[in-house]
Coordinates of C-alpha atoms and ligand atoms in Angstrom, one line a residue:
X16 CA 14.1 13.7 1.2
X17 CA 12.1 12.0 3.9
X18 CA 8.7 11.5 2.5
X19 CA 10.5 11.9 -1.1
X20 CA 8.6 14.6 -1.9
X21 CA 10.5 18.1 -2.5
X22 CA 10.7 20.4 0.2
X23 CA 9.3 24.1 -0.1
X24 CA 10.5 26.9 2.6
X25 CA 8.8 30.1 2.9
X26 CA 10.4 32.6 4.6
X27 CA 8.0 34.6 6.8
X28 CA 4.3 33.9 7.8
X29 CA 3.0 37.1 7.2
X30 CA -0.5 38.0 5.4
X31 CA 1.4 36.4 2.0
X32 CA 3.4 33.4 3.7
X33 CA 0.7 31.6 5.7
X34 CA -1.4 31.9 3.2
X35 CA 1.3 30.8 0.3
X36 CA 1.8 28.0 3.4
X37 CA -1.5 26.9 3.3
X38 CA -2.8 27.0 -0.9
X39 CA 0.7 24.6 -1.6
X40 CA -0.2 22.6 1.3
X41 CA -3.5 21.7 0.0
X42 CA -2.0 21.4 -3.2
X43 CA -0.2 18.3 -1.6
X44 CA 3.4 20.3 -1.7
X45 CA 6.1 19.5 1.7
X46 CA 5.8 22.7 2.7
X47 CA 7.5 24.6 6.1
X48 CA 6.8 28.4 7.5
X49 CA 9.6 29.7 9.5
X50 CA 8.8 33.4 11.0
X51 CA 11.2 35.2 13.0
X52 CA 8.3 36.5 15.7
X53 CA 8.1 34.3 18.6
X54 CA 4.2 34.5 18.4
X55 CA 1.8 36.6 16.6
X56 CA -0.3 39.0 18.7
X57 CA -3.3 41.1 18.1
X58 CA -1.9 44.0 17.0
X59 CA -4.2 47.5 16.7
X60 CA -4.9 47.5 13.2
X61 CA -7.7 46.9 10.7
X62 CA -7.4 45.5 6.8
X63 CA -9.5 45.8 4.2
X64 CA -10.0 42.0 2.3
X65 CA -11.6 42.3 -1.2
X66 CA -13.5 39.9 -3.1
X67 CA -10.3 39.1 -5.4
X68 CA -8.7 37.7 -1.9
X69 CA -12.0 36.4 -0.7
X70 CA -11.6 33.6 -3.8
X71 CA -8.1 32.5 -3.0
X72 CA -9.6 32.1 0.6
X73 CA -12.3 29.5 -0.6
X74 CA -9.1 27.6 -1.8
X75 CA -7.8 26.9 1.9
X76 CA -11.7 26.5 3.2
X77 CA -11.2 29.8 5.5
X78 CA -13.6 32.4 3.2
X79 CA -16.8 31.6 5.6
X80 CA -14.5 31.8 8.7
X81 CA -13.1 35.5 7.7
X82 CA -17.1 36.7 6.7
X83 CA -18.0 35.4 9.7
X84 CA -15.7 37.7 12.0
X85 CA -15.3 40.7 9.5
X86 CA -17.8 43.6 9.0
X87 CA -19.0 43.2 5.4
X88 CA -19.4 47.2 4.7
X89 CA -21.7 47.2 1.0
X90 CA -20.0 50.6 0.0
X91 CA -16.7 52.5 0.4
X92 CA -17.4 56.3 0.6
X93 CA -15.5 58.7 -0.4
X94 CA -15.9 61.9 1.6
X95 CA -14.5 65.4 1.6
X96 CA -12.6 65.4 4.3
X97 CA -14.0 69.2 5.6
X98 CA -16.9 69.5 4.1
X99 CA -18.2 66.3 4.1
X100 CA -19.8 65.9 0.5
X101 CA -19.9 62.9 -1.0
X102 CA -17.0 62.5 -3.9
X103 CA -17.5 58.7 -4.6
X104 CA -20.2 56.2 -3.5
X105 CA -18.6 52.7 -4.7
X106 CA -20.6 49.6 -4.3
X107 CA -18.2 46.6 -3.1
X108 CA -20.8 44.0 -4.0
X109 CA -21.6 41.9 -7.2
X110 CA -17.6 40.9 -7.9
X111 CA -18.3 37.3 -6.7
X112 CA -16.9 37.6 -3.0
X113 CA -18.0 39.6 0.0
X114 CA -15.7 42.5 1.3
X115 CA -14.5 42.5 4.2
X116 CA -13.0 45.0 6.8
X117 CA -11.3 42.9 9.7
X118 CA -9.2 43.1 12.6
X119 CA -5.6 42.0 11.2
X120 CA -4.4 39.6 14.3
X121 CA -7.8 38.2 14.2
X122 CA -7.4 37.4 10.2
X123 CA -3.7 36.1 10.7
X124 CA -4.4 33.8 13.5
X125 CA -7.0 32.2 11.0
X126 CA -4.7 32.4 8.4
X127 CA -2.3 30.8 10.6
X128 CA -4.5 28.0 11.6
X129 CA -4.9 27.3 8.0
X130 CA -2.0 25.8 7.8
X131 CA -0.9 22.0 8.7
X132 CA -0.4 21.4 12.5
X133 CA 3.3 21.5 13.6
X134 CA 4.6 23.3 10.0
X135 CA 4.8 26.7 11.2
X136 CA 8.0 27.6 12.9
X137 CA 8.2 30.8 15.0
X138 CA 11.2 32.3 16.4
X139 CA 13.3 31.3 13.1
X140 CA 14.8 34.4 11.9
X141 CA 16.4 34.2 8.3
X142 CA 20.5 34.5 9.0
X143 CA 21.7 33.7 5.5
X144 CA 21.2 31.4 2.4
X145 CA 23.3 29.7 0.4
X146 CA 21.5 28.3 -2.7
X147 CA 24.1 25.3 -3.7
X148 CA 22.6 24.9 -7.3
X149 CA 21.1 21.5 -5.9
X150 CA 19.4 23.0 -3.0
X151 CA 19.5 26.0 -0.6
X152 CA 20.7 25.6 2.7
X153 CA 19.0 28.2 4.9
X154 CA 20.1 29.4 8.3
X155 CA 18.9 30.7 11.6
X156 CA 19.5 33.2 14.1
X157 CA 19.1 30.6 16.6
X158 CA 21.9 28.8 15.1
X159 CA 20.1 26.2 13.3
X160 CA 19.6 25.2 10.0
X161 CA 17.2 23.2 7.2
X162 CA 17.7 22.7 3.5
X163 CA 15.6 22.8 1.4
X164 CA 14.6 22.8 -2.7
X165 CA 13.6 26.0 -2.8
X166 CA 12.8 29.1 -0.9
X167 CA 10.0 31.5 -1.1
X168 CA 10.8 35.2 0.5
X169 CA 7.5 36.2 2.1
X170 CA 9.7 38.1 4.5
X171 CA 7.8 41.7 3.9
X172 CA 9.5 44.9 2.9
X173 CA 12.8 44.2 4.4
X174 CA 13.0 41.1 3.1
X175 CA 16.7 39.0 3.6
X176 CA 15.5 36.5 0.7
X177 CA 15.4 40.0 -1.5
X178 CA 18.7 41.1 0.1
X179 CA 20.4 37.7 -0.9
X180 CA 18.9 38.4 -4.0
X181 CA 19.5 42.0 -4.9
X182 CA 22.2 42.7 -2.4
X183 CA 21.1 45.8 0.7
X184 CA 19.3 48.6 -0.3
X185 CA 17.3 50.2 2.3
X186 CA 13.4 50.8 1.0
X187 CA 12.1 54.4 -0.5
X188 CA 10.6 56.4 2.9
X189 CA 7.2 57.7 0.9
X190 CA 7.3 61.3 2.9
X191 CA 4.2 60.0 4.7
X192 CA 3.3 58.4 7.9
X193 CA 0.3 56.1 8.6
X194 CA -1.5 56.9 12.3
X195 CA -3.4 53.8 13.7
X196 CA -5.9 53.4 16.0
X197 CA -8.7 50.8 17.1
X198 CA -11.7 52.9 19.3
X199 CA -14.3 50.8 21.4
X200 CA -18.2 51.6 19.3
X201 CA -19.7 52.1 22.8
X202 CA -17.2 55.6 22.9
X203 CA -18.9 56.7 20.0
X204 CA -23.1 56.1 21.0
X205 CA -22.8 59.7 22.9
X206 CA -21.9 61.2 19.5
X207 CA -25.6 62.5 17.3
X208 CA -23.0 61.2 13.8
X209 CA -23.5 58.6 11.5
X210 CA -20.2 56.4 11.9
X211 CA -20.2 54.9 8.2
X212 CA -19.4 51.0 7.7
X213 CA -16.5 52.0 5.0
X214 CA -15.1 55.8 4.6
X215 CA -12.7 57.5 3.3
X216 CA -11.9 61.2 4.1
X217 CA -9.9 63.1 2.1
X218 CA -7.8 66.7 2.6
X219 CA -6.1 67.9 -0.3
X220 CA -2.8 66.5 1.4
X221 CA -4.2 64.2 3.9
X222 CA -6.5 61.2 4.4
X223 CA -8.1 59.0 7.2
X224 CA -9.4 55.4 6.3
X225 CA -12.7 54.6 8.6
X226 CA -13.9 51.1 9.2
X227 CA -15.5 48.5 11.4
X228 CA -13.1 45.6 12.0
X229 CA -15.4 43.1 13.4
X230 CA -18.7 41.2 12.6
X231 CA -20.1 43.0 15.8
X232 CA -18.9 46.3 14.8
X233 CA -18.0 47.1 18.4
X234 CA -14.4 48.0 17.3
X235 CA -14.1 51.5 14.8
X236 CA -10.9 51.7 13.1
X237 CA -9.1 54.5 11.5
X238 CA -5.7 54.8 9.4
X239 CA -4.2 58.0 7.9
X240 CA -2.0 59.2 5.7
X241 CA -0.8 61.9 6.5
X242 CA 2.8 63.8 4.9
X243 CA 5.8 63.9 7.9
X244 CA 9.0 64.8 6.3
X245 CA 11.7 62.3 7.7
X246 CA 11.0 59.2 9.5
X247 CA 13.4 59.5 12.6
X248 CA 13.3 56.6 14.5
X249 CA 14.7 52.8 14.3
X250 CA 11.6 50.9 14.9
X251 CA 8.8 49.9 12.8
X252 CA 6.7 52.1 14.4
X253 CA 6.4 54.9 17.5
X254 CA 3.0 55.9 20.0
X255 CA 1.4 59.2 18.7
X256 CA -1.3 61.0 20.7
X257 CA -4.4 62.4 20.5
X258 CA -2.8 66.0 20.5
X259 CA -0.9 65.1 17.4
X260 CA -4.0 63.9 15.9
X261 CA -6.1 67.0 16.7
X262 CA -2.9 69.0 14.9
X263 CA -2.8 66.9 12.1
X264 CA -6.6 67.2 11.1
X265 CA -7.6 71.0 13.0
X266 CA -10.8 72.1 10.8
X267 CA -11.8 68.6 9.5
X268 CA -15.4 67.2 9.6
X269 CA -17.5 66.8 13.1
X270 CA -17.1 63.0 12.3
X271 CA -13.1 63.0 12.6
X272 CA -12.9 65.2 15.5
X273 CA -15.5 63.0 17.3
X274 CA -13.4 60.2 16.1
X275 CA -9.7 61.6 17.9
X276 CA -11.6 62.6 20.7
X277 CA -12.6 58.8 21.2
X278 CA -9.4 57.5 20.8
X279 CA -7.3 55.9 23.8
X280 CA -4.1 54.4 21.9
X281 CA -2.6 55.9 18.3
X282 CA 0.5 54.6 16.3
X283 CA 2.5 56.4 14.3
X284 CA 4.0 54.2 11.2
X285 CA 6.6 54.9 8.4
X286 CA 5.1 54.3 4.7
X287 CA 7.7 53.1 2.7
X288 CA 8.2 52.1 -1.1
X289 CA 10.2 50.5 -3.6
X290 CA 10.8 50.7 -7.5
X291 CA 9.3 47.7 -9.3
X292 CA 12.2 45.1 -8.8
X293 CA 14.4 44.1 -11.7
X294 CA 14.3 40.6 -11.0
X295 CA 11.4 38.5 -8.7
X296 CA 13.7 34.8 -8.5
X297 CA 17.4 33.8 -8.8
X298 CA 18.1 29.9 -8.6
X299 CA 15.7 28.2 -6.1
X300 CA 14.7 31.5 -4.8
X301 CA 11.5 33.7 -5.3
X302 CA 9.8 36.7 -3.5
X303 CA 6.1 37.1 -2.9
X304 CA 4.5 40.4 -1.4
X305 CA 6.2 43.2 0.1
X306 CA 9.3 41.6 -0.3
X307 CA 8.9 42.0 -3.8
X308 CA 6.6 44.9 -4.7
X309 CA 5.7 47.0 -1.5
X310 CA 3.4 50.1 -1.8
X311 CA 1.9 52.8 -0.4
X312 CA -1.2 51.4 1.7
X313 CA -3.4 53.7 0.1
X314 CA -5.7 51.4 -1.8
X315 CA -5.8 48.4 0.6
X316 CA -4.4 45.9 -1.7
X317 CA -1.3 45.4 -0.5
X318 CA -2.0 42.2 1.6
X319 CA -4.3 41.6 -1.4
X320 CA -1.3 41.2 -4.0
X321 CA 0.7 39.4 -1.4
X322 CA -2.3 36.9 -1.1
X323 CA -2.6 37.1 -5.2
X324 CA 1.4 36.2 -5.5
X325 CA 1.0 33.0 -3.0
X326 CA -1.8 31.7 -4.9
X327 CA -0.7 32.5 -8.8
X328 CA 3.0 30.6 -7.2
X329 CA 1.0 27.4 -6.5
X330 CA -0.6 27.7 -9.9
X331 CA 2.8 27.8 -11.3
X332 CA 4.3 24.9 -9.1
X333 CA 1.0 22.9 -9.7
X334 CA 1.4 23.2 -13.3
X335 CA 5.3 22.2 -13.4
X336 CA 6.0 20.6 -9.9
X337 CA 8.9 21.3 -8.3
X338 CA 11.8 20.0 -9.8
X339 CA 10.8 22.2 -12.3
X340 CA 11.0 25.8 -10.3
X341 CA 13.0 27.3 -12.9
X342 CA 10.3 27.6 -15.3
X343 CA 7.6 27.9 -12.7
X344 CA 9.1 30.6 -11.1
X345 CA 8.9 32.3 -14.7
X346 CA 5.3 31.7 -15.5
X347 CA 4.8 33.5 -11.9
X348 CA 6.6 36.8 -12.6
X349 CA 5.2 36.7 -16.3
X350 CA 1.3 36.1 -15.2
X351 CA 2.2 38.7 -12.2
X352 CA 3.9 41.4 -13.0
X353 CA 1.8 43.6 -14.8
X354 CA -0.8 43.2 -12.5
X355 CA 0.8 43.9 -9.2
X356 CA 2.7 46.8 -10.8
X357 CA 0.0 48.4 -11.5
X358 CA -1.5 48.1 -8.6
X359 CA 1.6 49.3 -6.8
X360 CA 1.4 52.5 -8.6
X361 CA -2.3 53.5 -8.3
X362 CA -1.7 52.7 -4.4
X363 CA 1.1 55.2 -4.9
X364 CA -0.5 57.7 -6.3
X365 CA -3.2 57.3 -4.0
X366 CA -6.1 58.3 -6.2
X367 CA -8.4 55.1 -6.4
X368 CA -12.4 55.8 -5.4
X369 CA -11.4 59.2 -4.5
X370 CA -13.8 59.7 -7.4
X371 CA -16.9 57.7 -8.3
X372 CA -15.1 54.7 -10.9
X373 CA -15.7 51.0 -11.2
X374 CA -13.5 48.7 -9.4
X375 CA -14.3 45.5 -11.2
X376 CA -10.5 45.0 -11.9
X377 CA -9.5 45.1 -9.0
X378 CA -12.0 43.5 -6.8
X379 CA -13.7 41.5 -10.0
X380 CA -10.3 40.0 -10.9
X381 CA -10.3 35.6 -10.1
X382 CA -6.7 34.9 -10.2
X383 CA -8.0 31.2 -11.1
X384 CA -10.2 32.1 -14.2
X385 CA -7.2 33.2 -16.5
X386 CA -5.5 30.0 -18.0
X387 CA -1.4 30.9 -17.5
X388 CA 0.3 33.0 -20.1
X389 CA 3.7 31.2 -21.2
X390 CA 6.6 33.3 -20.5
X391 CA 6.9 34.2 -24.3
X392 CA 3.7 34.8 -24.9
X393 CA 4.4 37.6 -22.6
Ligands
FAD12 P1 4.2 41.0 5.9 O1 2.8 40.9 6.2 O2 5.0 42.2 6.3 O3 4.9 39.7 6.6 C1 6.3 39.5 6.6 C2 6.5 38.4 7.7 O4 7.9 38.0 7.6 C3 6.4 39.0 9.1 O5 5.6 38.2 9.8 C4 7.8 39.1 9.6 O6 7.9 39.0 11.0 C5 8.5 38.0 8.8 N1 9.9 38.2 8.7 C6 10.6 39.3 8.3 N2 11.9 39.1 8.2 C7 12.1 37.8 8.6 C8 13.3 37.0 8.7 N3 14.5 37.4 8.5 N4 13.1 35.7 9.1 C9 11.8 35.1 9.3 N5 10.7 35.9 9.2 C10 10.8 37.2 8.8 N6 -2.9 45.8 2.7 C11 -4.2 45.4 2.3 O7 -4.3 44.5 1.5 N7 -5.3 46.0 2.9 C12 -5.2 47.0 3.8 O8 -6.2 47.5 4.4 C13 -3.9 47.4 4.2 N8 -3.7 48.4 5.2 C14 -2.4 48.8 5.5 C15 -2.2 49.9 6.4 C16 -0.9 50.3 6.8 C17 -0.7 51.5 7.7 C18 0.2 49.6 6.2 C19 1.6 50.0 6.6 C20 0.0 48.5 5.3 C21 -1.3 48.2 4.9 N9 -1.5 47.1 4.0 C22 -2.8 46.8 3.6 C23 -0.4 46.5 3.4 C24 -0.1 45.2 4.0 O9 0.1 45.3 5.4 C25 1.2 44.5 3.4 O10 1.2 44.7 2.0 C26 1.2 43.1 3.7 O11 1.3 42.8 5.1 C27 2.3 42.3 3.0 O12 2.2 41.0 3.3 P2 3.6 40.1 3.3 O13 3.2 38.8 3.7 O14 4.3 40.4 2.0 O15 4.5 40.8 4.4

């Protein structure tokens, strides 16, 4: 190797990979990001980032920079949906992080920026791996190739890392779409309605997720979930309309009407699962994030886990370095699995804060506080 230091590849540079990119780089790794986009671009969509991510971002030196461009709600409401009452008032502060609600292209581009100049790679679309036992040779699209010691799959729910892995299986459609759309605050002063800084409304088959995604709160967000019986198209996502929206929620609160009479632009997007994976590395290969666990959005931790996975890896390759993977790699899924299984399935069932509970382990949990379980300890 050039600098004879093992080389790491991470597949994807997604909410999980740059970030994965970024904690092993300042853990003095050789690390590379190849993503198959050409460049990233500010997408309409919002995230939620808990205090549990919030402490991994401290790692990489970027926590002040997210604050300082999210809107830093102090509860998430939850709200009937029609009538309005009040079925949960959670406080999101006092877990030793702030909580953020943020635009997602303007988190990924610091994310992004995280990482060392020059060792992010876009337009490199994962073609095929062949893990030699020594290394992995890893090819593009493009029709080049690298090699490297091992891989990391942060290639999201589709993942080709998985594939090689697991072989094709195409991932669980959930019944349910998720409509998004970003609407200017100004559209909203004309309304005489309270336009909470973190809300959930919930119908007895439906929800919409509310939030400011910026520091200025000049940008409302929502995101629903909302049951559609067959996901019928080949992209990642299709345009709805306000007309669809107004279907979708007829007889819902003053607040959500005012809200799809505000907006301009609305996606339409396919929620899609899995079943917790039998296996999370082979050889010099390993999955982080949707690739390996993907869930329902419905609890806003899915980025969250991914974020968990990169930095829990790094604890694992710290403690054993590279040439050591094998047993890293182990340590990972064991001090892992539990956690973002559980997760998965409470995202599922989409139930968390509907009623008034305490968070703390979810948005308490310090991924650094635990020393590492041994795999048979396990
Ligand atoms: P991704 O972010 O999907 O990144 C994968 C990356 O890999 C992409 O950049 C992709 O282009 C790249 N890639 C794919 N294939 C290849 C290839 N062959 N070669 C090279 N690159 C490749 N989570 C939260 O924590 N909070 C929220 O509020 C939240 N809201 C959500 C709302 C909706 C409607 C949805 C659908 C999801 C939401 N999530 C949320 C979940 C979250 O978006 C995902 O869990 C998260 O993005 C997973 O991160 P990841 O890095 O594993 O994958």
């Amino acid at each position: 190797m050039s600098n004879g230091k093992e080389k790491i590849a991470i597949i994807g540079a997604g909410l999980g990979g740059a970030v994965a990119g970024a904690l092993l780089q300042h853990a003095g790794f050789d690390v590379n990001v190849y993503e198959q986009a050409p460049a990233f671009s500010r997408l309409g969509a919002g995230i939620h980032m808990g205090p549990n991510v919030l402490k991994i971002f401290e790692r990489i030196g970027v926590d002040k920079k997210v604050i300082g461009i999210s809107s830093t709600p102090s509860h998430w409401f939850s709200r009937d949906g029609i009538t309005g009452e009040y079925t949960a008032r959670v406080p999101l502060e006092g877990y030793g992080q702030t909580y953020c609600t943020v635009h997602r292209g303007d988190l990924q581009a610091i994310q992004c920026d995280a990482l060392q100049p020059g060792t992010l790679h876009f337009g490199k679309k994962l073609a095929r791996l062949d893990d030699s036992g020594t290394d992995v040779l890893i090819e593009f699209e493009d029709g080049t190739s690298i090699r490297a010691d091992i891989v990391i799959g942060a290639d999201g729910i589709n993942s080709r890392v998985r594939e090689t892995l697991l072989g094709q299986e195409k991932p669980n459609y959930s019944g349910w779409v998720g409509h998004r759309a970003l609407i200017s605050s100004d559209k909203l002063k004309k309304y005489d309605l309270t336009f909470e800084d973190c809300v959930k409304w919930w119908g007895p088959d439906r929800h919409m997720m509310v939030y400011y995604t910026t520091a200025r709160r000049d940008e409302y967000y929502y995101v629903t979930g909302v049951p559609h019986p067959a996901w019928e198209f080949d992209s990642a996502f299709v345009d709805s309309s306000r007309d669809e929206m107004a279907a979708a929620f007829e007889g819902y609160h003053p607040i959500i009407q005012a809200l799809i009479e505000s907006t301009d632009g609305v996606t339409k997007w396919p929620l899609f699962n899995r079943n917790p994976l039998p296996l999370w590395s082979k050889g010099r290969l390993v999955l982080l994030g949707d690739a390996c666990h993907p869930m329902k959005p419905h609890m806003a931790q899915g980025a969250a886990m991914a974020i968990e996975d990169a930095a829990m890896l790094t604890r694992c390759l710290q403690e054993t370095g590279v040439n050591d993977f094998r047993t890293a790699f182990g340590l990972y899924e064991t001090n892992r699995r539990d956690r973002a299984t559980r997760v998965q399935s409470v995202s599922n069932a989409n139930t968390f804060l509907l009623k008034q509970e305490d968070p703390a382990w979810v948005y308490g949990y310090d991924i650094y506080a635990a020393p590492l379980k041994s795999e048979t300890a396990a």
